[in-house]
CSV table of C-alpha atoms in Angstrom, one decimal:
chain,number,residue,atom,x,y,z
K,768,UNK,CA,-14.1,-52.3,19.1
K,769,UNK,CA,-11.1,-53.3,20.6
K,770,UNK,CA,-12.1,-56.1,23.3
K,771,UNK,CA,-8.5,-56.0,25.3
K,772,UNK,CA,-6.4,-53.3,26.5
K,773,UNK,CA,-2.8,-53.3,26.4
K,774,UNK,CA,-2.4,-54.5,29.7
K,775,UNK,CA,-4.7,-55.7,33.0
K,776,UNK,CA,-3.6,-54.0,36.0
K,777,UNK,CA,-2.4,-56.4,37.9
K,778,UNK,CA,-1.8,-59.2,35.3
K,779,UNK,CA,1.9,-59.8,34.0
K,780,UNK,CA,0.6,-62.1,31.2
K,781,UNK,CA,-2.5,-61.2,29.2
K,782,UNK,CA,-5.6,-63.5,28.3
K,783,UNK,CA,-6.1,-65.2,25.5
K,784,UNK,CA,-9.2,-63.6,23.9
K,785,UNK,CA,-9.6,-66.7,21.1
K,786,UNK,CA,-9.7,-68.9,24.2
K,787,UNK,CA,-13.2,-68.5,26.1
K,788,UNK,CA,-11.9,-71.8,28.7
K,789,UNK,CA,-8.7,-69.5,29.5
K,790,UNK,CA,-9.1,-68.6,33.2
K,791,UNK,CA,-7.7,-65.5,32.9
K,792,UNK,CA,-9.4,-64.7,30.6
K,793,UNK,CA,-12.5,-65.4,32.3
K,794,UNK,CA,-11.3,-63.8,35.9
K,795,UNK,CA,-10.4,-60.3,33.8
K,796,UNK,CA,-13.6,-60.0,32.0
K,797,UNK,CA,-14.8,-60.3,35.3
K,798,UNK,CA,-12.8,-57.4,36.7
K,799,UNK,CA,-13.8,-55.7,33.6
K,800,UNK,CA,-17.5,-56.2,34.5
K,801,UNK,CA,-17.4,-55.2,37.8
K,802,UNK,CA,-15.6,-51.9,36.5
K,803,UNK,CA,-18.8,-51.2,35.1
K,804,UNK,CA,-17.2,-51.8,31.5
K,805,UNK,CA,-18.6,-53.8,29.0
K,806,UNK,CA,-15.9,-55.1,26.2
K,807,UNK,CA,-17.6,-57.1,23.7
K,808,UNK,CA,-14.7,-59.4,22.3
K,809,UNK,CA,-16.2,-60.8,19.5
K,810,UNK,CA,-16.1,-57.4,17.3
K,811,UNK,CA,-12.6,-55.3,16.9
K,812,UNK,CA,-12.5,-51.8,15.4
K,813,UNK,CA,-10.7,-53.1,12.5
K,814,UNK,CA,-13.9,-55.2,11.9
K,815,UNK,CA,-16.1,-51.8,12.3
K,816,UNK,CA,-14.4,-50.1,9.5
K,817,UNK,CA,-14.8,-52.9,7.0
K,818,UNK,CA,-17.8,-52.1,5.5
K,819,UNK,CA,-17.9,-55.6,3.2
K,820,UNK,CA,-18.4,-57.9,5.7
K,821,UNK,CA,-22.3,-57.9,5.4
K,822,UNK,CA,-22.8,-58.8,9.0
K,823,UNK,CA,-20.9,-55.2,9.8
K,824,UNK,CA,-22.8,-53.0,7.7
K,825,UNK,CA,-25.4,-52.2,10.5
K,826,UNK,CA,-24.0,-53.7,13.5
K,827,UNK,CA,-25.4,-50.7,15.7
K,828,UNK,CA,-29.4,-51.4,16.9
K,829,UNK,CA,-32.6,-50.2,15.4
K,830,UNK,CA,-35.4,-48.6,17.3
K,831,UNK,CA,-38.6,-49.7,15.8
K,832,UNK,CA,-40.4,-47.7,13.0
K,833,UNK,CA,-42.3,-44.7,14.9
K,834,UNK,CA,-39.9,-45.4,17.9
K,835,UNK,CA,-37.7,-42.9,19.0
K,836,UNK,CA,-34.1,-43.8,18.2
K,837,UNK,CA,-31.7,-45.7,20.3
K,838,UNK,CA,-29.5,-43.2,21.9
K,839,UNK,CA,-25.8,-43.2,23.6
K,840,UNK,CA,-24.1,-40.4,25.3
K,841,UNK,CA,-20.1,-39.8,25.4
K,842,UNK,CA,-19.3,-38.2,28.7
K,843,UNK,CA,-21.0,-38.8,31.8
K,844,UNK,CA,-20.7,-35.6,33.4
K,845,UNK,CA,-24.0,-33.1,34.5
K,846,UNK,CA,-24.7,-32.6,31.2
K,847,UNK,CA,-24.3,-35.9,29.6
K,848,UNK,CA,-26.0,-37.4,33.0
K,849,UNK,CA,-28.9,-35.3,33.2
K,850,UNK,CA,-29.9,-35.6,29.8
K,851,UNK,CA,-30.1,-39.3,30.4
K,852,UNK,CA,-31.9,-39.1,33.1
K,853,UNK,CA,-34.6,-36.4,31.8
K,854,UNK,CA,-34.8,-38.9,28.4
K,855,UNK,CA,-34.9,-41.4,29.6
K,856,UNK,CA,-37.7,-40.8,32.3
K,857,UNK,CA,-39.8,-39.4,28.9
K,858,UNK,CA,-39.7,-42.9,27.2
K,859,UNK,CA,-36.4,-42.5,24.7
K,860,UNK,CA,-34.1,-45.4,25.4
K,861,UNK,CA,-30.7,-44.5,26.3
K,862,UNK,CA,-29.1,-47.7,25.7
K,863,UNK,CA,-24.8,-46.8,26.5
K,864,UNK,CA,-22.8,-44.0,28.4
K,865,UNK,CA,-19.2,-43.6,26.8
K,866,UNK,CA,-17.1,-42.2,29.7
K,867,UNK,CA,-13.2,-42.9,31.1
K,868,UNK,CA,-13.7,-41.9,34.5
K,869,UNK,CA,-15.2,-44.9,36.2
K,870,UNK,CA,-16.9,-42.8,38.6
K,871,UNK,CA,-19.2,-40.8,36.7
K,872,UNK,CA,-20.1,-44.1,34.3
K,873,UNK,CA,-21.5,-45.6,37.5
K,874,UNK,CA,-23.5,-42.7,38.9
K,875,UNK,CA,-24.7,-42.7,35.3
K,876,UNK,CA,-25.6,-45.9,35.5
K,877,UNK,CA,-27.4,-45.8,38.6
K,878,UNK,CA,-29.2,-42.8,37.3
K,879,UNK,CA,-30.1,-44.6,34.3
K,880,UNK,CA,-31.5,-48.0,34.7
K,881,UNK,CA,-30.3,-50.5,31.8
K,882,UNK,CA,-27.7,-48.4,30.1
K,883,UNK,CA,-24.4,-50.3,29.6
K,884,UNK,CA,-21.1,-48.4,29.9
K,885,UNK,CA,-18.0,-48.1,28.5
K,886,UNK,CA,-14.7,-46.3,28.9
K,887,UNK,CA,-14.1,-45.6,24.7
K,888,UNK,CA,-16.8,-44.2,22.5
K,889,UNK,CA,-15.8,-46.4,19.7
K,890,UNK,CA,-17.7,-49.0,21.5
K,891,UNK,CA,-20.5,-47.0,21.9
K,892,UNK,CA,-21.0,-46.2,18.4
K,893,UNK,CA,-21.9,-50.3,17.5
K,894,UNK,CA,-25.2,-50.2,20.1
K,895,UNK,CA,-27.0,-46.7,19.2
K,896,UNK,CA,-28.4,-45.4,16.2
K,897,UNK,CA,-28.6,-41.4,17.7
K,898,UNK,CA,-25.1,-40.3,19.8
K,899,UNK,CA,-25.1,-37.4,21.7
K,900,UNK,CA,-21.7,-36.0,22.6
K,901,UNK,CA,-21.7,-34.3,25.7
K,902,UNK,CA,-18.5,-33.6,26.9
K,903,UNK,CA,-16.3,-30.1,26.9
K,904,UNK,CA,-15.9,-28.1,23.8
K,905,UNK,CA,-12.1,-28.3,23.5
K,906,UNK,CA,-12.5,-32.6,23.6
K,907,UNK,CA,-15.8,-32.4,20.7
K,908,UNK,CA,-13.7,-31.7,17.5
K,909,UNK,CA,-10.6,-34.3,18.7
K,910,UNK,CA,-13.4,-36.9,19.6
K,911,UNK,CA,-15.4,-36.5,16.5
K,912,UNK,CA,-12.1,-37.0,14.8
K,913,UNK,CA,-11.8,-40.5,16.0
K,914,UNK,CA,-15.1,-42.0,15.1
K,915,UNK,CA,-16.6,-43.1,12.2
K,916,UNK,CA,-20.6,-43.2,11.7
K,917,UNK,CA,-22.6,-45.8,10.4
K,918,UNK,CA,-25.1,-45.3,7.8
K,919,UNK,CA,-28.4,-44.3,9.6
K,920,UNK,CA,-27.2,-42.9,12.2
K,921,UNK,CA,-26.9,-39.4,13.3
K,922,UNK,CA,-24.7,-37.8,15.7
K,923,UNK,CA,-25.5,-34.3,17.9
K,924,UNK,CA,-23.2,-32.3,20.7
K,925,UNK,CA,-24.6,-30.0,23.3
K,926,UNK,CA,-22.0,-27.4,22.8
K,927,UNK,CA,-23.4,-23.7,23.0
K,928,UNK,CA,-20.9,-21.9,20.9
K,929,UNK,CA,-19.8,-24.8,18.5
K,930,UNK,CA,-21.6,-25.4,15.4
K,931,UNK,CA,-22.8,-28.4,13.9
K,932,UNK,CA,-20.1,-28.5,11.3
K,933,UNK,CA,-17.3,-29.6,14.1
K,934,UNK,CA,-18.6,-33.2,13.7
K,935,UNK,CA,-18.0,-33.3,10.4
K,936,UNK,CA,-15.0,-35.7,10.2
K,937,UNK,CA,-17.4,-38.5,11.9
K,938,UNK,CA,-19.7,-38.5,8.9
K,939,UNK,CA,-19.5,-41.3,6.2
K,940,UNK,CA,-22.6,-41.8,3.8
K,941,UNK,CA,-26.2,-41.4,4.7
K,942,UNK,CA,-25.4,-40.0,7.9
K,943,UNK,CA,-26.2,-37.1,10.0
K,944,UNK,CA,-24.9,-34.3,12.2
K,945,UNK,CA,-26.2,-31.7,14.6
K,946,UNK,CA,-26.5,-29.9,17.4
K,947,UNK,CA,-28.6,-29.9,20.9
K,948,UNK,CA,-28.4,-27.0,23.5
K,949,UNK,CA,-30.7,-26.6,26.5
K,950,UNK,CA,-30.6,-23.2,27.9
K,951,UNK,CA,-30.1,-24.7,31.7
K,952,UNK,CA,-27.6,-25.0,34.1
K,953,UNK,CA,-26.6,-27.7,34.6
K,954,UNK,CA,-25.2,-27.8,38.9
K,955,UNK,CA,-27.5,-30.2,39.8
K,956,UNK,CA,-28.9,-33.3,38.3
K,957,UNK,CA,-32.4,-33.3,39.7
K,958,UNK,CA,-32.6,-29.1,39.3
K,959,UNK,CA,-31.5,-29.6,35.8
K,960,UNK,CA,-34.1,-32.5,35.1
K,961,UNK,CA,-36.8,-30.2,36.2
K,962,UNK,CA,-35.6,-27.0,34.5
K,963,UNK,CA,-35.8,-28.3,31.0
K,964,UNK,CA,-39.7,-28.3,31.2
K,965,UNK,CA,-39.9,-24.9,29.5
K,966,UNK,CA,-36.6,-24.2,29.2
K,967,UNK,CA,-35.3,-23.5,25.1
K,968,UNK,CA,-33.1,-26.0,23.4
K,969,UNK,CA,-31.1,-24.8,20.0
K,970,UNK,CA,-31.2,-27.3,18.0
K,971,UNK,CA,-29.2,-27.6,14.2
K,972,UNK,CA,-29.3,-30.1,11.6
K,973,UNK,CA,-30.5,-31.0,8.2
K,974,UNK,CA,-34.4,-30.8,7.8
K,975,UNK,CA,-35.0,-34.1,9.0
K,976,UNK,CA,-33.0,-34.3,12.2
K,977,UNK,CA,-34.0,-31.2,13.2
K,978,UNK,CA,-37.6,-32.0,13.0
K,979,UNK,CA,-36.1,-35.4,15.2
K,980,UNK,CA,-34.1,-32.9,17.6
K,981,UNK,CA,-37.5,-30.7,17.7
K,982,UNK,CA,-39.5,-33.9,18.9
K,983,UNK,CA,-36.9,-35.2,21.7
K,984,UNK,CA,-37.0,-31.5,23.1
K,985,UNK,CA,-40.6,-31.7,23.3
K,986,UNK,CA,-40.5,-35.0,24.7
K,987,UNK,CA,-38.7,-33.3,27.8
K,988,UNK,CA,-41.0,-30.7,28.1
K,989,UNK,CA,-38.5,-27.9,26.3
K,990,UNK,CA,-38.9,-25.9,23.4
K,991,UNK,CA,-36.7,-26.1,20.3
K,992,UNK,CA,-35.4,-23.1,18.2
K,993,UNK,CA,-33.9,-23.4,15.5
K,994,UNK,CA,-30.5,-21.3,14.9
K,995,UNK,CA,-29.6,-20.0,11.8
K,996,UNK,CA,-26.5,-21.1,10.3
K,997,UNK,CA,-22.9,-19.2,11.4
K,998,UNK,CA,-25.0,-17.9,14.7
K,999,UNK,CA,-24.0,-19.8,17.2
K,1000,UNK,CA,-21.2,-17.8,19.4
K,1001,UNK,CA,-23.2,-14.7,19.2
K,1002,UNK,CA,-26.2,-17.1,20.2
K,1003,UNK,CA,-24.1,-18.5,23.0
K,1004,UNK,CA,-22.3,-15.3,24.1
K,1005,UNK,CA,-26.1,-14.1,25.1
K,1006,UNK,CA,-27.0,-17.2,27.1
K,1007,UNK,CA,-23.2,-16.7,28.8
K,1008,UNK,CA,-25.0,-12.8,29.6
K,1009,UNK,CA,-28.0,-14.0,30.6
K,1010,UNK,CA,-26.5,-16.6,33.0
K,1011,UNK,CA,-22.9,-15.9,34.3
K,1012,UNK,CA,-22.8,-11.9,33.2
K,1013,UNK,CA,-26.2,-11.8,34.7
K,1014,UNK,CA,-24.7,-12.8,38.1
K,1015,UNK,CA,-21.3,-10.7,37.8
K,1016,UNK,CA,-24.4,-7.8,37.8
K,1017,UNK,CA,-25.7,-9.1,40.7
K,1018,UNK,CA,-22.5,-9.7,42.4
K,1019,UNK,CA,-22.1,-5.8,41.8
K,1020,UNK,CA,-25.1,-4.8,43.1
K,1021,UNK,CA,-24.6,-7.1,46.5
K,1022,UNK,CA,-21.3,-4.6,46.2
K,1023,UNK,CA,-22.8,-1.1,46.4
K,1024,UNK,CA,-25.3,-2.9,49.0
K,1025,UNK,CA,-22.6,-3.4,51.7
K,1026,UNK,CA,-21.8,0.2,51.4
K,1027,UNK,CA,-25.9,1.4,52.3
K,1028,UNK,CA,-25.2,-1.3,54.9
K,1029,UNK,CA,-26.9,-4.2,53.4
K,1030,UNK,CA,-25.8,-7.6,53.7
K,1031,UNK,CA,-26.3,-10.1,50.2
K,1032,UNK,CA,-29.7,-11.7,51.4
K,1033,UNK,CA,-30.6,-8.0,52.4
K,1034,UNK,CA,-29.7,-6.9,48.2
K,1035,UNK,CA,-30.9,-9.8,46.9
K,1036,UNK,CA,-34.8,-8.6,48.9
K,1037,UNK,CA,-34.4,-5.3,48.2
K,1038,UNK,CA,-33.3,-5.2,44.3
K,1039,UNK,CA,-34.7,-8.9,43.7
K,1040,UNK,CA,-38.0,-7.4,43.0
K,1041,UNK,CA,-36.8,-4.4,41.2
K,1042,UNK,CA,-34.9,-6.8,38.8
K,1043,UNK,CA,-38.5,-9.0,38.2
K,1044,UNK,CA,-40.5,-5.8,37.7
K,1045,UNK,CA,-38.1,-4.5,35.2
K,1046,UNK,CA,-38.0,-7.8,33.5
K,1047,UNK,CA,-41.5,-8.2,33.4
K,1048,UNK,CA,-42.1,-4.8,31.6
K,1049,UNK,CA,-39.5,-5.9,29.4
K,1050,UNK,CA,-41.4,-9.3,28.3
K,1051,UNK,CA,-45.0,-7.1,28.5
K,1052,UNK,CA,-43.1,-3.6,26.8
K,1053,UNK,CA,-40.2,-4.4,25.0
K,1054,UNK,CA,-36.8,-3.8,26.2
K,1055,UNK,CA,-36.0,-0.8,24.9
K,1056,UNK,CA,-39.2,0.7,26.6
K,1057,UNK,CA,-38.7,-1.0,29.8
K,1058,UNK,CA,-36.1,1.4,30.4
K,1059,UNK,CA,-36.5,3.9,33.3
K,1060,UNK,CA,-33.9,5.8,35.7
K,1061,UNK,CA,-31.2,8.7,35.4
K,1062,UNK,CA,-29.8,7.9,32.0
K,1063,UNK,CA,-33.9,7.9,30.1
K,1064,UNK,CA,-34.1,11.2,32.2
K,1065,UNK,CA,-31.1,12.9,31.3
K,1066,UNK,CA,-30.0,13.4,34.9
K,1067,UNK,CA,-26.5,14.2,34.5
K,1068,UNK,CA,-26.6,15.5,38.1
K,1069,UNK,CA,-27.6,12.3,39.0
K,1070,UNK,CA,-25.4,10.4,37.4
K,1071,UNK,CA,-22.1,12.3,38.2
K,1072,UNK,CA,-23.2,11.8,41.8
K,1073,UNK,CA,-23.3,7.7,40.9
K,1074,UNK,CA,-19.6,7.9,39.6
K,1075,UNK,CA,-18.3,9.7,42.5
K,1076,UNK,CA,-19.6,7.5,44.8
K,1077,UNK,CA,-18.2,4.3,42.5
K,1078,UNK,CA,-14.7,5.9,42.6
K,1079,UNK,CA,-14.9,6.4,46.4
K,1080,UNK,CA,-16.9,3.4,47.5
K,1081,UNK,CA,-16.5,1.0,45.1
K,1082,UNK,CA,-14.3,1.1,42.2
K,1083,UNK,CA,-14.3,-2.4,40.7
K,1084,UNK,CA,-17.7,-2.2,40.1
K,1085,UNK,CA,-17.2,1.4,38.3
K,1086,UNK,CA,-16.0,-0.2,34.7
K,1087,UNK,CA,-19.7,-2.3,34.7
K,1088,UNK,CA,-21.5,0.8,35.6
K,1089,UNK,CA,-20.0,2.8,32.5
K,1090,UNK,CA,-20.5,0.0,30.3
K,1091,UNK,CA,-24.3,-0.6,31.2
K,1092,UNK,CA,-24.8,3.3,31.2
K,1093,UNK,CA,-23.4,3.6,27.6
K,1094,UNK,CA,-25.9,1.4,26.4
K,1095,UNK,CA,-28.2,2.7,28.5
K,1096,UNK,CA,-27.5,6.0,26.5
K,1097,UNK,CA,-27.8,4.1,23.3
K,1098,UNK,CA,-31.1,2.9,23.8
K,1099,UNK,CA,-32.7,6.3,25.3
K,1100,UNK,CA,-31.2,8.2,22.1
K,1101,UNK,CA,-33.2,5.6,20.1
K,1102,UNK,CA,-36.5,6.1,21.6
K,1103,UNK,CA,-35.7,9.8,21.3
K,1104,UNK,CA,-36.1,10.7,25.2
K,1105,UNK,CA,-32.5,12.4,24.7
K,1106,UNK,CA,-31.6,15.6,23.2
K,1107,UNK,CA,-28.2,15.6,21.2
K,1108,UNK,CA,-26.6,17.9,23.6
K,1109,UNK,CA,-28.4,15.8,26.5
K,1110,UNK,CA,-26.7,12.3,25.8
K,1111,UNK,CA,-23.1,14.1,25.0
K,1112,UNK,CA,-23.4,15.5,28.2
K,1113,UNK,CA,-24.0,12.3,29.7
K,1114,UNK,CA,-21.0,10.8,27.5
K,1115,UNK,CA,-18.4,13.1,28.4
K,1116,UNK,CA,-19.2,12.4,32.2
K,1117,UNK,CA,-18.4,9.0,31.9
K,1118,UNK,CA,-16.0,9.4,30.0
K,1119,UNK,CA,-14.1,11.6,32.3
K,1120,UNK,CA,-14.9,9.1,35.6
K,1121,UNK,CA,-12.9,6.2,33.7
């Protein structure tokens, strides 16, 4: 790695880093410290990509046999930090954080006791022998660009919608990629620590790292799945359903509430435990034969009297309501609880209230 940056802020003449008596030298390593950085001068990146130099060729540590691996993290946001946290409470050693806002390295270092920090991943990639990238999905492909692996290690992001295969350029022999999504959100450290007991992490890679992948989720209590190759988005465009379309429904319902006069705690009472019953026949029924109201009936009455309202009342929440009722058509015609004539009675209303 590279042990000096261009310049010290503050310094008009830089350090000699071949002379460990140089003051300066001394007094910026120091400011360097403090930063919560650690530069190790005695290895450059140059050094990392010679693979000759027998002294190089595993500079990285080694967990012991049985052990789980020694693991890093690039970014040091809620992801990166409460994966940390959760691991390293459940006996893996995270051993670095790789992240360039000083900030978040030292709330991740508080967090997690004994992990040393540094702005560049490069550096990161000497201590570990397992490197999980956590940062945004735009930054994962140009990061994984700029690093080289070592043989024996292995390398996974937490992206929900990216496959494995963006980490590809990283990969030099005897090396491994993958991937490692938790099905949590992620807006609050401690919330997020505890939600992984149970929760489902994706995971991808080659038969043995997913087998590894399988055992750290278990380690924090989750359960791993397995995706199969080329599945991803559609995978991730459910959990985005699930989680933020789930709340653009509710958001709609605390809509139509305010017009029966209810205020969003009042919705959220009232429809709350409509919503768990319904998803509770769904887990014990299936969904398709969870489904009950207008639509399974073949009220067109019914729902005619829904769109008017929508148009008068609330019409933002009218092109959700058509959507959810088309499907809702969909899946009634499949059980066979609609007559032909029935369900293109129901289509042509709402087609008409659009």
């Amino acid at each position: 790695m590279k042990a000096w940056p261009d310049d010290v802020p503050g310094r008009v003449v830089r350090p000699d880093p071949q002379d460990p008596q140089d003051p300066q030298r001394a007094e910026a390593l120091a400011e360097l410290a403090a930063s919560g950085i650690d530069l190790d001068p005695s290895r450059t990146r140059d050094d990392r990509d010679d693979r000759s130099k027998p002294d190089h060729d595993h500079p990285h540590r080694h967990s012991e046999p049985g052990s789980p691996p020694v693991i890093g993290i690039v970014g040091a946001g809620a992801v990166g930090t409460a994966l940390g946290v959760a691991l390293g409470r459940a006996g893996w050693p995270v051993a670095a954080v790789a992240s360039r806002d000083p900030g978040r390295r030292e709330r991740f270092r508080a967090a997690v006791p004994g992990a040393r920090a540094f702005a560049e991943a490069a550096a990161l990639v000497d201590e570990v022998e397992l490197i999980i990238v956590a940062v945004p999905d735009d930054a994962i492909a140009v990061l994984a660009a700029s690093l080289r692996l070592y043989s024996g290690q292995a390398m996974i992001h937490t992206s929900g919608a990216l496959g494995a295969e963006v980490l590809f350029p990283a990969m030099a022999a005897g090396t491994q990629v993958g991937a490692f999504h938790p099905l949590v959100s992620f807006a609050d450290t401690e919330r997020a620590v505890t939600a992984l007991r149970g929760a489902t992490i994706a995971i991808e890679g080659d038969d043995d790292l997913a087998a590894l992948l399988a055992r750290m989720a278990e380690a924090l209590g989750a359960v791993p799945v397995r995706l199969t190759p080329g599945s991803k988005a559609a995978y991730h465009a459910a959990a985005v359903l699930a989680a933020g379309g789930f709340v653009a429904l509710l958001d709609a319902i605390v809509e139509l509430g305010k017009v029966a006069g209810l205020d969003e705690a009042g919705s959220m009472a009232i429809y709350g435990r409509l919503i768990e019953q319904t998803l509770g026949n769904a887990r014990a029924l299936g969904v398709a034969s969870a489904l009950t109201g207008p639509i399974a009936r073949g009220d067109v009455g019914t729902l005619d009297a829904h769109l008017a309202a929508l148009r008068a009342s609330a019409p933002a929440v009218l092109p959700l309501y058509r959507a959810a009722a088309e499907r809702e058509i969909d899946l009634a015609v499949g059980r066979g609880l609609l007559a032909p004539e029935v369900s293109a009675e129901l289509r042509r209303s709402l087609a008409s209230a659009g």
